[in-house]
Amino acid sequence: MKLSLRTLSARVALLGVLCSFLALAGCRKTIASSPQATSYPGDNYPDVFQSFWNGMNTNYVFWGVDTTNWDNMYKVYKPLFDQLTVFDSAHEAKAEQYFSQMTQGLIDSHYTLQFMATGNSFSPAEYRRLRTDPNYFTDSTFPTAVIDSLIPTKYLDQGSVVKGTDTVSLEGTATPFTAITGTLGGSVLYLYFSNFTLSQAGANTAPVFNQFFTLLHRFNSSLKGIVIDLRGNGGGEIEDLDYLVGQMVTSQYTFGYTRYKNGVNRLDYSPWAPAVVKPWVGGSVNVTAPIVVLGDHLSVSMSEITIMAVKTLTNGKFIGTRTWGANGPLTSSVYFDGGQFTIGGSAWGSSGYMFVYTSSSMFKSLNGDIYEGVGVPPDIYARETTQAYLNGHDLVLDAAEQYLGL
Amino acid sequence: MRIVTLCCTATLLLLMSSLKSNGQLFVGVEGGPNMNYLTTGNASEPFTTYQGMKGWNIGIPVGYRFFDWLSVMATPTYITKNYDIVRTGFFTGVYQKNYNTYWQLPLNLRFSFGGTALRGFVDVGGYAAYWASGRQKGVEANILNENDTAYATVNPTSVLGENNPYSYDQKYTFNSSKDNRLEFGVAAGLGVSYELFQTYTFYLEGRYYRAMTDQQKNYQMNQAPRYNDNFGLALGCTVQVKKIVSLFKK
């Protein structure tokens, strides 16, 4: 008997296979990705928690190296947030405590939770440092004591000092901006500034930078060295990297790599992009003398990036102590997929319930190390102390002078 | 990988047993273009679209005809499954083309119908695939390569006006925590064939490979899955093995 597709058995076979196919084809997992963190209603604590937890999955850029078990945070804290049924001060205090506990181990040292209803904030990096050293922020005489008296009077050559203070806007906040320049031993250029807002230098600080860069360009060949003092510098604008370091090189170079989130899941990353310093468009010189950058435990963000950029140069040297450890570049949330985000809907007003301040990208140094959360190690360790200051010494600047042969 | 090996072994066994029984075993070659789409959820990614990309596939079909209307076919295939992530609006110019290659083994039942020489057919089955390699080509905004001429300006018109673009074209390095290199799915096809001299069969087929497994391991809660959907064309020719064998015997 010849079988053909017209026979009953053949048709039954085809029908059976097609049904199996269709049944199998429908067995995919549901495609339901979370909406943007700001898109949750956020008018109750369970929603706010869900929004935050999802926002962290999508926006936090360090999941590839951070060992925090974020799934476990969901399992532990979701039931606790579910119990917060009413908005009042007692429940808000509980909620802030839970959010802080969830995030206290995160390595991002920019990371800060800002609770809009109460004005409270929580920084995991600050929390960890104060837990291990209660005097972390107070055991340094730098910058105020050293800059105001010791360095301009004892170290810098008399008659070479130019200094000033302006008020600038740093991430929307009015911030004092102090800068000092001068020479050490007649042949080493020194520059200190309190944060990276060089483009905003005003009537009092612009002369400082004008003096520094004029001397750099005019006397480059006769300089014995350059000291850039970034101790206590809290960071600022990325654009200043080329403006400062880019005036000391005449060809572009790579000093590390950055990558961003490019998908909604935790390990969705873009390729590593080279972090570069370019010669400043307004002019630059090729500095061959040693460039020493001073940093300490309060050198943060752009200070650390600048330190790594200088360290990479063959004539660059970092003297001081290990830095703060917030070197993942951070910029406005409009530019990259990851980074800062706000949770809580319109019920909370335009500022939402909570603002999550976090890096936009992950930084990897040229040697492959990621210093986020641990800080950049110095090439030469030196630390100023109160006792040394009282005795008229800045031990870090002493170390720089010794290195430069002054 | 073990499953792909098992499937290949099964194909070889089928080939060998058929040679012995001198049944209607056929073997051939096929190839053609395809269009692949990555199906995922990205509602929280503003100004981002996932677009399909063209690719190609080449395979060696091996089959056994039980009846004139029913065959079983295994086609070891080298196939590309590409897709494109494209940013829009303020991010225009940022994209990433993902070129992925797979070793794939579809196992299909072929139901054919029609006349003696010109016939239509329907393929239904499943496949196992191994994600062999990947390549990423694209442009991203480079946060530590600022556009210096935009220094002190605050309102760039595009992300590449603020940050210089970084263009890359590089091999994809698999992440063992994230990437699921084994893919299983279902396959379906519809085509026409023409038999020549009762020996050679030429065919043109439209195919759909629907991945049923996520391209990622299940490494986090609330994970947005990623599935390949591949639509392809295959132009191929098979020949009956016993005819070739008889040629050599002569």
XYZ file of C-alpha atoms in Angstrom:
656
model
C 0.000 0.000 0.000
C 1.411 3.362 -0.976
C 1.162 6.057 1.642
C 0.678 9.641 0.598
C -0.025 12.857 2.404
C -3.625 12.407 1.433
C -3.966 9.358 3.655
C -5.500 9.714 7.063
C -2.435 8.503 8.929
C -0.222 10.998 7.160
C -2.562 13.839 7.935
C -2.795 12.787 11.564
C 0.996 12.656 11.753
C 1.354 16.118 10.241
C -1.332 17.528 12.497
C 0.297 15.994 15.568
C 3.714 17.382 14.700
C 2.306 20.823 13.951
C 0.418 20.882 17.255
C 3.567 19.842 19.122
C 5.487 22.558 17.304
C 2.985 25.229 18.197
C 2.859 24.084 21.811
C 6.656 24.185 22.067
C 6.881 27.533 20.302
C 4.802 29.120 23.041
C 7.110 28.002 25.829
C 9.281 31.089 26.045
C 9.690 33.017 29.247
C 7.494 36.085 29.455
C 9.225 39.153 28.050
C 8.404 41.708 30.683
C 11.205 44.121 31.326
C 10.865 46.659 34.074
C 9.878 50.183 33.172
C 12.175 53.083 33.980
C 12.622 53.651 37.695
C 10.804 56.969 37.428
C 7.810 55.305 35.791
C 6.623 53.474 38.903
C 3.667 55.039 40.688
C 5.831 55.209 43.807
C 3.040 56.417 46.072
C 3.563 53.602 48.551
C 6.628 51.993 50.097
C 6.394 48.617 48.306
C 6.316 50.456 44.947
C 9.203 52.679 45.938
C 11.198 49.621 46.971
C 10.432 47.804 43.700
C 11.354 50.869 41.702
C 14.640 51.252 43.556
C 15.560 47.574 43.289
C 14.872 47.534 39.551
C 16.567 50.884 39.005
C 19.693 49.470 40.604
C 19.606 46.425 38.307
C 19.509 48.707 35.302
C 21.570 51.731 36.334
C 24.251 50.576 38.773
C 27.401 50.147 36.705
C 29.532 48.011 39.035
C 27.597 44.733 39.086
C 30.408 43.106 37.137
C 32.806 43.614 40.063
C 30.565 44.326 43.064
C 29.951 41.283 45.262
C 26.723 42.570 46.845
C 24.018 39.894 46.510
C 21.270 42.098 45.121
C 18.815 39.222 44.669
C 19.181 38.444 48.330
C 18.419 42.069 49.167
C 15.122 41.630 47.355
C 14.256 38.502 49.289
C 15.141 40.045 52.648
C 13.777 43.560 52.243
C 10.662 43.133 50.121
C 8.674 41.626 53.012
C 9.912 44.419 55.276
C 8.822 47.140 52.851
C 5.500 45.371 52.379
C 4.899 45.968 56.083
C 5.303 49.722 55.669
C 1.723 50.514 54.819
C 1.485 54.156 55.800
C 3.596 57.214 55.122
C 4.565 58.790 58.402
C 7.798 59.778 60.088
C 8.207 56.447 61.892
C 7.752 54.443 58.699
C 9.959 56.838 56.773
C 12.739 56.336 59.312
C 12.353 52.574 58.873
C 12.381 52.883 55.088
C 15.544 54.998 55.130
C 17.171 52.492 57.474
C 16.295 49.603 55.132
C 17.560 51.425 52.026
C 20.796 52.228 53.840
C 21.275 48.641 54.975
C 20.652 47.365 51.452
C 23.340 49.591 49.979
C 26.008 49.802 52.667
C 28.261 47.273 50.948
C 28.181 48.799 47.448
C 31.655 49.634 46.166
C 30.644 52.738 44.201
C 32.221 55.458 46.317
C 30.245 58.233 44.624
C 27.078 56.444 45.658
C 24.698 58.476 47.808
C 21.024 58.076 48.586
C 19.235 61.373 49.042
C 15.833 61.140 50.709
C 13.854 64.100 49.480
C 11.113 64.070 52.116
C 13.496 64.404 55.035
C 16.637 65.813 53.455
C 18.635 62.894 54.882
C 21.312 61.149 52.878
C 23.391 57.992 53.090
C 26.787 57.302 51.547
C 27.999 53.683 51.817
C 31.643 54.683 51.288
C 31.491 57.310 54.020
C 29.697 54.853 56.305
C 32.410 52.218 55.833
C 35.282 54.639 56.303
C 33.873 56.110 59.498
C 33.191 52.641 60.827
C 36.840 51.663 60.419
C 38.292 55.091 61.324
C 36.068 57.572 63.204
C 38.677 60.288 62.562
C 38.829 59.693 58.811
C 37.699 63.217 57.948
C 39.343 65.078 60.807
C 42.831 63.625 61.111
C 44.243 65.674 58.258
C 45.490 69.232 58.469
C 45.070 69.519 54.756
C 44.001 71.547 52.935
C 42.965 74.505 55.087
C 45.772 74.700 57.607
C 48.567 73.826 55.229
C 47.400 75.905 52.307
C 46.475 79.024 54.282
C 49.760 79.300 56.086
C 52.443 76.722 55.562
C 52.747 76.244 51.822
C 52.473 79.898 50.711
C 54.789 81.137 53.434
C 57.368 78.401 53.907
C 57.480 76.353 50.718
C 56.625 78.629 47.807
C 59.192 81.194 46.700
C 58.378 84.626 48.026
C 57.063 86.865 45.295
C 55.916 83.933 43.171
C 52.678 83.263 45.011
C 49.356 83.992 43.348
C 46.216 82.840 45.123
C 42.524 83.547 45.214
C 39.082 82.246 46.053
C 35.869 82.461 44.041
C 32.455 80.940 44.464
C 31.520 78.483 41.717
C 28.629 76.172 40.964
C 29.426 72.517 41.484
C 26.513 70.250 40.509
C 24.174 73.129 41.173
C 25.620 73.964 44.583
C 27.514 77.186 45.337
C 30.988 76.052 46.342
C 34.135 77.961 47.374
C 36.898 77.521 44.822
C 40.453 78.223 45.992
C 43.584 78.103 43.847
C 47.238 78.788 44.600
C 50.290 78.751 42.400
C 53.926 79.629 42.831
C 57.379 78.155 42.410
C 59.370 75.793 44.607
C 63.113 76.336 44.670
C 62.881 78.699 41.740
C 62.438 76.000 39.129
C 59.452 73.835 40.070
C 55.926 74.986 39.288
C 53.334 74.328 41.996
C 49.559 74.399 41.554
C 46.815 73.719 44.053
C 43.088 74.053 43.470
C 40.231 72.834 45.617
C 38.008 71.281 42.940
C 37.743 70.750 39.213
C 35.794 73.820 38.127
C 38.586 75.486 36.197
C 36.245 76.703 33.489
C 34.438 78.759 36.141
C 37.554 80.467 37.458
C 36.508 84.032 38.265
C 38.198 87.322 39.017
C 40.182 85.927 41.947
C 41.193 82.476 40.677
C 41.636 83.109 36.954
C 44.939 84.946 37.598
C 46.206 81.844 39.399
C 45.683 79.616 36.359
C 46.868 82.299 33.975
C 50.108 82.543 35.949
C 50.583 78.763 36.119
C 49.936 78.099 32.435
C 51.878 81.152 31.277
C 54.958 80.007 33.192
C 54.429 76.427 31.991
C 54.313 77.430 28.328
C 57.084 80.050 28.569
C 59.634 78.226 30.738
C 58.842 74.575 30.035
C 62.360 73.737 28.881
C 63.966 75.094 32.024
C 61.554 73.667 34.576
C 62.899 71.045 36.980
C 59.433 69.746 37.704
C 55.751 70.407 38.210
C 53.753 69.675 41.360
C 49.982 69.434 41.096
C 48.472 69.279 44.539
C 45.138 67.439 44.551
C 44.963 66.675 48.244
C 41.456 67.182 49.591
C 40.182 67.848 46.071
C 36.616 66.582 45.803
C 36.553 66.393 42.010
C 34.358 68.178 39.497
C 34.153 68.624 35.764
C 35.631 66.026 33.410
C 36.415 68.722 30.831
C 39.231 69.964 33.069
C 41.303 66.854 32.355
C 42.393 68.015 28.906
C 42.564 71.625 30.064
C 45.056 70.730 32.801
C 46.977 67.588 31.824
C 46.418 68.220 28.113
C 48.536 71.382 28.316
C 51.525 69.276 29.389
C 51.506 66.782 26.497
C 51.675 67.206 22.756
C 50.219 63.865 21.724
C 47.141 61.970 22.785
C 47.621 59.030 25.142
C 45.475 56.411 26.835
C 45.525 56.063 30.619
C 42.651 53.634 31.232
C 39.278 52.443 29.985
C 35.635 53.080 30.746
C 32.508 51.136 30.034
C 28.808 51.741 30.527
C 25.577 49.852 30.887
C 23.989 49.132 27.509
C 21.099 46.920 28.505
C 18.605 46.434 31.283
C 20.227 43.428 32.962
C 23.049 43.732 35.466
C 25.863 42.437 33.275
C 24.904 44.271 30.092
C 27.973 46.355 29.326
C 29.361 48.266 26.394
C 32.933 47.474 25.274
C 35.766 49.184 27.136
C 36.476 52.585 25.579
C 39.916 54.128 25.966
C 40.172 56.982 28.462
C 42.413 59.528 26.822
C 44.167 62.792 27.452
C 44.368 64.989 24.387
C 46.613 67.995 23.888
C 44.567 71.033 24.842
C 43.018 72.697 21.794
C 44.231 76.070 23.016
C 47.887 74.966 22.975
C 50.185 72.638 24.862
C 53.857 71.937 25.512
C 55.710 68.674 25.861
C 56.757 68.561 29.506
C 59.738 66.271 29.974
C 60.522 67.284 33.544
C 58.950 65.166 36.290
C 55.262 65.832 36.932
C 54.361 65.043 40.530
C 50.750 64.790 41.573
C 49.944 64.887 45.280
C 46.828 63.131 46.544
C 45.363 61.808 49.753
C 42.421 59.920 51.225
C 40.184 62.893 50.446
C 41.122 63.113 46.767
C 37.920 62.065 45.043
C 36.599 61.382 41.547
C 38.198 63.750 38.989
C 41.179 64.060 41.322
C 41.678 60.320 41.124
C 41.191 60.283 37.363
C 43.769 63.065 37.013
C 46.144 61.201 39.317
C 45.864 58.097 37.117
C 46.342 60.206 33.998
C 49.561 61.679 35.437
C 50.767 58.320 36.842
C 50.583 56.864 33.346
C 53.085 59.379 31.967
C 56.679 58.138 32.004
C 57.615 61.325 33.868
C 54.554 61.180 36.155
C 54.631 60.235 39.836
C 51.907 60.046 42.470
C 52.997 60.926 46.000
C 50.688 60.784 49.009
C 48.229 58.256 50.365
C 45.648 55.980 48.780
C 42.761 58.024 47.380
C 39.060 57.888 48.264
C 38.094 55.318 45.601
C 35.349 57.001 43.553
C 36.868 56.940 40.086
C 33.975 55.783 37.925
C 33.224 58.928 35.891
C 29.886 60.461 36.688
C 27.863 62.771 34.543
C 24.282 63.807 34.001
C 21.897 60.888 33.665
C 20.800 62.100 30.230
C 24.042 60.996 28.578
C 24.335 57.302 29.427
C 22.078 54.366 30.156
C 23.413 53.815 33.635
C 24.066 56.186 36.465
C 21.990 58.560 38.530
C 18.252 58.079 38.796
C 15.252 59.275 40.749
C 12.481 57.112 42.148
C 9.026 58.030 43.265
C 6.330 59.457 41.059
C 4.425 62.706 40.958
C 2.954 62.058 44.402
C 6.325 63.159 45.751
C 6.666 66.318 43.714
C 9.206 67.062 41.027
C 12.141 65.724 43.061
C 10.539 62.331 43.625
C 10.988 60.243 46.737
C 14.700 59.500 46.496
C 17.615 60.514 44.318
C 20.284 57.885 43.718
C 23.653 59.497 43.004
C 25.869 56.933 41.305
C 28.600 56.645 38.683
C 27.748 56.672 34.982
C 30.598 54.371 34.025
C 33.177 51.961 35.363
C 36.853 52.857 35.146
C 39.669 50.367 34.629
C 43.268 51.511 34.873
C 45.780 50.775 32.164
C 47.178 47.861 34.168
C 43.706 46.300 34.380
C 43.050 47.161 38.031
C 39.726 48.639 39.072
C 40.240 51.002 42.011
C 36.581 51.736 42.683
C 35.972 51.397 46.414
C 39.640 50.899 47.249
C 41.388 54.003 45.917
C 44.431 54.593 43.767
C 47.651 53.560 45.499
C 50.534 56.077 45.556
C 53.884 55.460 43.890
C 55.550 57.017 46.941
C 53.721 56.899 50.250
C 53.722 60.092 52.298
C 51.148 61.488 54.681
C 50.911 64.832 56.413
C 50.217 64.799 60.145
C 48.992 67.385 62.597
C 52.192 67.079 64.620
C 54.362 67.671 61.558
C 52.226 70.671 60.585
C 52.596 72.148 64.039
C 56.328 71.694 63.643
C 56.208 73.556 60.316
C 56.369 70.637 57.928
C 54.177 69.301 55.160
C 55.465 65.748 54.931
C 53.881 65.134 51.525
C 55.365 68.224 49.945
C 58.654 67.349 51.641
C 58.523 63.980 49.884
C 57.817 65.710 46.563
C 60.727 68.062 47.017
C 62.993 65.176 47.912
C 61.868 63.294 44.805
C 62.556 66.372 42.669
C 65.956 66.887 44.254
C 65.178 70.273 45.798
C 28.113 21.294 23.419
C 27.522 17.699 24.545
C 24.038 17.769 23.039
C 25.343 19.084 19.722
C 27.884 16.253 19.733
C 25.114 13.739 20.430
C 23.044 15.110 17.554
C 26.021 14.882 15.197
C 26.629 11.310 16.307
C 22.975 10.459 15.681
C 23.249 11.928 12.197
C 26.313 9.848 11.457
C 24.628 6.704 12.739
C 21.638 7.450 10.546
C 23.943 7.871 7.593
C 25.850 4.654 8.263
C 22.793 2.488 8.933
C 21.145 3.776 5.788
C 24.194 3.049 3.725
C 24.041 -0.506 4.948
C 20.344 -0.868 4.234
C 20.808 0.938 0.958
C 17.653 2.930 1.766
C 16.631 6.323 0.473
C 19.306 8.271 2.124
C 20.139 11.613 0.640
C 22.826 14.167 1.312
C 23.556 17.594 -0.111
C 24.511 21.166 0.433
C 22.487 24.306 1.036
C 22.926 27.945 1.851
C 21.202 31.270 1.879
C 20.571 34.577 3.556
C 18.734 35.149 6.779
C 17.336 37.935 8.895
C 17.740 37.694 12.652
C 15.923 39.580 15.375
C 16.686 39.694 19.072
C 13.487 39.605 21.051
C 13.886 41.167 24.482
C 12.315 43.687 26.813
C 13.921 47.087 27.074
C 11.170 49.374 28.259
C 13.572 51.065 30.661
C 16.037 51.968 27.907
C 14.915 55.262 26.408
C 15.726 56.056 22.787
C 16.883 52.488 22.166
C 15.646 50.071 19.532
C 16.701 46.538 18.756
C 16.708 45.971 15.022
C 17.078 42.894 12.892
C 20.192 42.299 10.828
C 20.994 40.276 7.750
C 23.176 37.209 7.927
C 23.705 33.941 6.154
C 23.788 30.217 6.685
C 25.372 27.226 5.025
C 24.609 23.612 5.808
C 24.929 19.999 4.819
C 21.503 18.352 4.790
C 21.421 14.640 5.487
C 18.077 12.896 5.319
C 16.255 9.671 5.035
C 13.034 9.240 3.126
C 10.653 6.815 4.792
C 7.809 7.409 2.374
C 7.436 9.731 -0.536
C 5.630 12.128 1.804
C 7.776 11.770 4.909
C 11.487 12.245 5.485
C 13.646 12.993 8.426
C 16.420 15.539 7.994
C 19.389 16.698 9.982
C 21.343 19.660 8.640
C 24.576 20.595 10.391
C 24.671 24.328 9.754
C 26.957 27.273 10.248
C 24.657 30.216 10.783
C 24.953 33.862 11.723
C 22.415 35.431 14.044
C 23.045 39.154 14.031
C 21.203 42.089 15.538
C 21.653 45.810 15.930
C 21.112 48.100 18.916
C 20.346 51.588 17.636
C 20.005 54.738 19.730
C 17.756 57.533 18.513
C 17.000 61.180 19.259
C 19.728 62.875 21.321
C 21.762 59.648 21.038
C 21.640 59.345 17.250
C 24.930 57.983 15.989
C 25.346 55.538 18.871
C 24.809 51.929 17.831
C 26.161 48.434 18.243
C 25.977 45.763 15.572
C 26.270 42.305 17.082
C 27.551 39.587 14.772
C 27.094 36.137 16.269
C 27.909 32.799 14.702
C 26.453 29.472 15.734
C 27.018 25.827 14.904
C 23.486 24.565 14.609
C 21.898 21.177 14.128
C 18.239 21.215 13.138
C 16.391 17.894 13.172
C 13.233 18.096 11.085
C 10.420 15.983 9.789
C 9.698 16.836 6.184
C 6.164 16.368 4.931
C 6.059 16.628 1.176
C 3.180 16.742 -1.236
C 2.467 17.300 -4.908
C 3.567 15.696 -8.155
C 6.407 13.352 -8.996
C 9.084 15.899 -9.809
C 7.778 19.229 -8.520
C 6.708 18.992 -4.914
C 5.971 21.224 -2.006
C 7.019 20.441 1.516
C 6.655 21.478 5.125
C 9.494 21.077 7.623
C 8.800 20.890 11.329
C 11.298 20.127 14.050
C 13.740 21.489 16.523
C 17.357 22.425 16.760
C 20.325 22.637 19.070
C 22.967 25.292 18.543
C 26.260 26.356 20.025
C 27.172 30.056 20.083
C 30.638 29.814 18.575
C 31.792 33.409 18.373
C 30.704 37.008 18.439
C 31.840 40.319 17.088
C 30.705 43.787 18.073
C 30.963 46.798 15.864
C 29.662 50.158 16.890
C 30.014 53.656 18.159
C 29.603 54.870 21.712
C 30.033 58.200 23.433
C 33.371 58.224 25.240
C 33.028 59.872 28.630
C 36.787 60.287 29.068
C 37.331 61.743 25.633
C 35.456 64.985 25.862
C 34.927 67.289 22.951
C 37.199 70.121 24.092
C 35.628 72.682 21.822
C 32.476 72.210 23.870
C 34.403 73.263 26.999
C 32.238 75.392 29.234
C 29.144 74.926 27.114
C 26.127 73.406 28.775
C 23.659 72.468 26.069
C 25.096 70.039 23.519
C 22.652 69.028 20.814
C 23.725 65.382 20.839
C 25.651 63.078 23.081
C 28.405 62.843 20.448
C 28.672 66.631 20.493
C 29.644 66.489 24.158
C 31.716 63.311 24.156
C 33.812 62.238 21.220
C 32.647 58.983 19.627
C 34.562 55.781 20.203
C 34.312 53.455 17.206
C 35.020 49.811 17.808
C 35.049 46.604 15.823
C 36.187 43.811 18.069
C 35.780 40.185 18.952
C 33.204 39.585 21.656
C 34.655 38.038 24.799
C 32.181 35.631 26.335
C 31.238 36.158 29.958
C 30.840 32.793 31.665
C 28.572 34.333 34.313
C 26.239 35.798 31.742
C 26.312 34.133 28.361
C 24.380 30.963 27.666
C 26.155 29.531 24.649
C 23.787 26.617 24.157
C 20.599 27.404 22.332
C 17.626 25.154 21.737
C 14.614 25.990 19.705
C 11.961 24.949 17.273
C 12.230 25.120 13.516
C 9.687 25.309 10.730
C 9.961 25.682 7.000
C 7.961 25.808 3.826
C 9.422 25.133 0.417
C 9.316 23.636 -3.049
C 11.558 20.989 -4.539
C 12.254 19.672 -7.983
C 13.646 16.206 -8.598
C 15.916 15.711 -11.596
C 16.803 12.318 -13.107
C 15.331 10.700 -9.977
C 18.678 11.433 -8.377
C 19.083 15.136 -7.655
C 16.607 17.250 -5.746
C 16.824 21.027 -5.845
C 14.851 22.992 -3.326
C 14.125 26.474 -2.105
C 12.829 26.849 1.417
C 11.786 29.635 3.756
C 12.677 28.807 7.340
C 12.024 30.084 10.816
C 14.215 29.212 13.774
C 12.662 30.257 17.060
C 14.974 30.054 20.058
C 13.281 28.692 23.136
C 16.231 29.267 25.439
C 17.525 32.587 26.718
C 20.801 33.872 25.289
C 21.805 34.533 28.899
C 22.196 32.332 31.916
C 19.654 32.904 34.629
C 21.963 35.060 36.730
C 19.569 37.532 38.301
C 15.984 37.871 39.399
C 13.627 39.776 37.124
C 15.969 39.284 34.189
C 14.844 40.450 30.765
C 15.298 37.376 28.528
C 16.826 37.500 25.047
C 15.726 35.233 22.268
C 16.881 34.869 18.700
C 14.243 34.806 15.994
C 15.799 33.851 12.698
C 14.043 33.952 9.332
C 16.024 32.465 6.492
C 16.034 31.242 2.941
C 17.843 28.076 1.912
C 18.649 27.098 -1.631
C 19.948 23.556 -1.756
C 20.506 20.383 -3.634
C 20.476 16.823 -2.361
C 21.467 13.646 -4.056
C 20.476 10.057 -3.275
C 23.373 8.271 -1.688
C 22.600 4.914 -3.306
C 22.926 6.519 -6.738
C 26.373 7.826 -5.863
C 27.343 4.460 -4.416
C 26.176 2.699 -7.577
C 28.229 5.093 -9.698
C 31.363 4.102 -7.772
C 30.450 0.403 -8.040
C 30.399 0.720 -11.833
